[in-house]
Amino acid sequence: MVEALGRSTRLDGPGLEDRYTEAIARIVEARRDEEPLPAAPEPEQSVAVLDLMAALQESVSRVKASRGESPGRPRCTSR
């Protein structure tokens, strides 16, 4: 089953590795050989999460400032 899954969902490219399929294969092999399950790997260090709303608001504020508009005043769109 694991081999069939690996053939149909192969990832190609520099820096890409399918750690999920490799981990499942190790679990299946341990179960098959009646060995203890492998230890879970330590989680990788978390990366900084970009606050998209803050970035959008900052971008909108910069555009409004370049147009001479007030940052708090909504732009009139009705005609």
JSON list of C-alpha atoms in Angstrom, two decimals:
[
{"chain": "A", "resi": 1, "resn": "MET", "atom": "CA", "xyz": [0.00, 0.00, 0.00]},
{"chain": "A", "resi": 2, "resn": "VAL", "atom": "CA", "xyz": [2.75, 2.48, 0.96]},
{"chain": "A", "resi": 3, "resn": "GLU", "atom": "CA", "xyz": [4.70, 1.73, -2.22]},
{"chain": "A", "resi": 4, "resn": "ALA", "atom": "CA", "xyz": [1.61, 2.31, -4.38]},
{"chain": "A", "resi": 5, "resn": "LEU", "atom": "CA", "xyz": [0.95, 5.61, -2.63]},
{"chain": "A", "resi": 6, "resn": "GLY", "atom": "CA", "xyz": [4.56, 6.68, -3.13]},
{"chain": "A", "resi": 7, "resn": "ARG", "atom": "CA", "xyz": [4.46, 6.02, -6.86]},
{"chain": "A", "resi": 8, "resn": "SER", "atom": "CA", "xyz": [1.25, 7.97, -7.45]},
{"chain": "A", "resi": 9, "resn": "THR", "atom": "CA", "xyz": [2.18, 11.05, -5.40]},
{"chain": "A", "resi": 10, "resn": "ARG", "atom": "CA", "xyz": [5.90, 11.48, -6.09]},
{"chain": "A", "resi": 11, "resn": "LEU", "atom": "CA", "xyz": [7.21, 14.98, -5.44]},
{"chain": "A", "resi": 12, "resn": "ASP", "atom": "CA", "xyz": [9.97, 16.31, -7.64]},
{"chain": "A", "resi": 13, "resn": "GLY", "atom": "CA", "xyz": [12.03, 19.40, -7.20]},
{"chain": "A", "resi": 14, "resn": "PRO", "atom": "CA", "xyz": [15.00, 20.77, -5.34]},
{"chain": "A", "resi": 15, "resn": "GLY", "atom": "CA", "xyz": [14.51, 20.86, -1.60]},
{"chain": "A", "resi": 16, "resn": "LEU", "atom": "CA", "xyz": [11.27, 18.86, -1.62]},
{"chain": "A", "resi": 17, "resn": "GLU", "atom": "CA", "xyz": [11.06, 15.71, 0.39]},
{"chain": "A", "resi": 18, "resn": "ASP", "atom": "CA", "xyz": [7.99, 13.69, 1.33]},
{"chain": "A", "resi": 19, "resn": "ARG", "atom": "CA", "xyz": [8.55, 13.20, 5.06]},
{"chain": "A", "resi": 20, "resn": "TYR", "atom": "CA", "xyz": [4.95, 12.13, 5.65]},
{"chain": "A", "resi": 21, "resn": "THR", "atom": "CA", "xyz": [5.14, 9.10, 3.35]},
{"chain": "A", "resi": 22, "resn": "GLU", "atom": "CA", "xyz": [8.55, 8.19, 4.78]},
{"chain": "A", "resi": 23, "resn": "ALA", "atom": "CA", "xyz": [7.16, 8.34, 8.34]},
{"chain": "A", "resi": 24, "resn": "ILE", "atom": "CA", "xyz": [4.15, 6.20, 7.39]},
{"chain": "A", "resi": 25, "resn": "ALA", "atom": "CA", "xyz": [6.49, 3.66, 5.78]},
{"chain": "A", "resi": 26, "resn": "ARG", "atom": "CA", "xyz": [8.54, 3.45, 9.01]},
{"chain": "A", "resi": 27, "resn": "ILE", "atom": "CA", "xyz": [5.37, 2.91, 11.06]},
{"chain": "A", "resi": 28, "resn": "VAL", "atom": "CA", "xyz": [4.09, 0.20, 8.70]},
{"chain": "A", "resi": 29, "resn": "GLU", "atom": "CA", "xyz": [7.45, -1.58, 8.77]},
{"chain": "A", "resi": 30, "resn": "ALA", "atom": "CA", "xyz": [7.59, -1.46, 12.58]},
{"chain": "A", "resi": 31, "resn": "ARG", "atom": "CA", "xyz": [4.06, -2.88, 12.81]},
{"chain": "A", "resi": 32, "resn": "ARG", "atom": "CA", "xyz": [4.86, -5.59, 10.27]},
{"chain": "A", "resi": 33, "resn": "ASP", "atom": "CA", "xyz": [8.02, -6.62, 12.14]},
{"chain": "A", "resi": 34, "resn": "GLU", "atom": "CA", "xyz": [6.21, -6.35, 15.51]},
{"chain": "A", "resi": 35, "resn": "GLU", "atom": "CA", "xyz": [8.70, -3.75, 16.74]},
{"chain": "A", "resi": 36, "resn": "PRO", "atom": "CA", "xyz": [7.98, -0.65, 18.83]},
{"chain": "A", "resi": 37, "resn": "LEU", "atom": "CA", "xyz": [6.77, 2.33, 16.83]},
{"chain": "A", "resi": 38, "resn": "PRO", "atom": "CA", "xyz": [9.44, 4.92, 15.96]},
{"chain": "A", "resi": 39, "resn": "ALA", "atom": "CA", "xyz": [9.59, 8.00, 18.16]},
{"chain": "A", "resi": 40, "resn": "ALA", "atom": "CA", "xyz": [7.92, 11.13, 16.85]},
{"chain": "A", "resi": 41, "resn": "PRO", "atom": "CA", "xyz": [10.42, 13.72, 15.64]},
{"chain": "A", "resi": 42, "resn": "GLU", "atom": "CA", "xyz": [10.83, 16.96, 17.52]},
{"chain": "A", "resi": 43, "resn": "PRO", "atom": "CA", "xyz": [8.89, 19.80, 15.88]},
{"chain": "A", "resi": 44, "resn": "GLU", "atom": "CA", "xyz": [10.96, 22.20, 13.82]},
{"chain": "A", "resi": 45, "resn": "GLN", "atom": "CA", "xyz": [11.42, 25.73, 15.08]},
{"chain": "A", "resi": 46, "resn": "SER", "atom": "CA", "xyz": [8.42, 27.82, 14.29]},
{"chain": "A", "resi": 47, "resn": "VAL", "atom": "CA", "xyz": [8.79, 30.57, 11.74]},
{"chain": "A", "resi": 48, "resn": "ALA", "atom": "CA", "xyz": [7.46, 34.08, 12.07]},
{"chain": "A", "resi": 49, "resn": "VAL", "atom": "CA", "xyz": [3.87, 34.35, 10.88]},
{"chain": "A", "resi": 50, "resn": "LEU", "atom": "CA", "xyz": [3.07, 37.30, 8.68]},
{"chain": "A", "resi": 51, "resn": "ASP", "atom": "CA", "xyz": [0.00, 39.26, 9.80]},
{"chain": "A", "resi": 52, "resn": "LEU", "atom": "CA", "xyz": [-1.67, 39.78, 6.43]},
{"chain": "A", "resi": 53, "resn": "MET", "atom": "CA", "xyz": [-4.28, 42.23, 7.70]},
{"chain": "A", "resi": 54, "resn": "ALA", "atom": "CA", "xyz": [-1.62, 44.44, 9.29]},
{"chain": "A", "resi": 55, "resn": "ALA", "atom": "CA", "xyz": [0.43, 44.33, 6.08]},
{"chain": "A", "resi": 56, "resn": "LEU", "atom": "CA", "xyz": [-2.65, 45.23, 4.01]},
{"chain": "A", "resi": 57, "resn": "GLN", "atom": "CA", "xyz": [-3.62, 48.09, 6.31]},
{"chain": "A", "resi": 58, "resn": "GLU", "atom": "CA", "xyz": [-0.06, 49.45, 6.23]},
{"chain": "A", "resi": 59, "resn": "SER", "atom": "CA", "xyz": [-0.03, 49.24, 2.43]},
{"chain": "A", "resi": 60, "resn": "VAL", "atom": "CA", "xyz": [-3.39, 51.02, 2.14]},
{"chain": "A", "resi": 61, "resn": "SER", "atom": "CA", "xyz": [-2.21, 53.72, 4.55]},
{"chain": "A", "resi": 62, "resn": "ARG", "atom": "CA", "xyz": [0.93, 54.32, 2.46]},
{"chain": "A", "resi": 63, "resn": "VAL", "atom": "CA", "xyz": [-1.12, 54.61, -0.75]},
{"chain": "A", "resi": 64, "resn": "LYS", "atom": "CA", "xyz": [-3.58, 56.99, 0.88]},
{"chain": "A", "resi": 65, "resn": "ALA", "atom": "CA", "xyz": [-0.72, 59.08, 2.25]},
{"chain": "A", "resi": 66, "resn": "SER", "atom": "CA", "xyz": [0.85, 59.28, -1.22]},
{"chain": "A", "resi": 67, "resn": "ARG", "atom": "CA", "xyz": [-2.49, 60.52, -2.59]},
{"chain": "A", "resi": 68, "resn": "GLY", "atom": "CA", "xyz": [-2.86, 63.06, 0.20]},
{"chain": "A", "resi": 69, "resn": "GLU", "atom": "CA", "xyz": [-5.94, 61.30, 1.61]},
{"chain": "A", "resi": 70, "resn": "SER", "atom": "CA", "xyz": [-6.70, 61.01, 5.29]},
{"chain": "A", "resi": 71, "resn": "PRO", "atom": "CA", "xyz": [-5.93, 57.47, 6.57]},
{"chain": "A", "resi": 72, "resn": "GLY", "atom": "CA", "xyz": [-9.24, 57.26, 8.49]},
{"chain": "A", "resi": 73, "resn": "ARG", "atom": "CA", "xyz": [-11.54, 58.69, 5.85]},
{"chain": "A", "resi": 74, "resn": "PRO", "atom": "CA", "xyz": [-13.14, 56.15, 3.49]},
{"chain": "A", "resi": 75, "resn": "ARG", "atom": "CA", "xyz": [-12.95, 56.96, -0.19]},
{"chain": "A", "resi": 76, "resn": "CYS", "atom": "CA", "xyz": [-16.24, 57.93, -1.81]},
{"chain": "A", "resi": 77, "resn": "THR", "atom": "CA", "xyz": [-17.15, 55.37, -4.48]},
{"chain": "A", "resi": 78, "resn": "SER", "atom": "CA", "xyz": [-20.71, 56.47, -5.38]},
{"chain": "A", "resi": 79, "resn": "ARG", "atom": "CA", "xyz": [-21.18, 58.58, -8.48]}
]
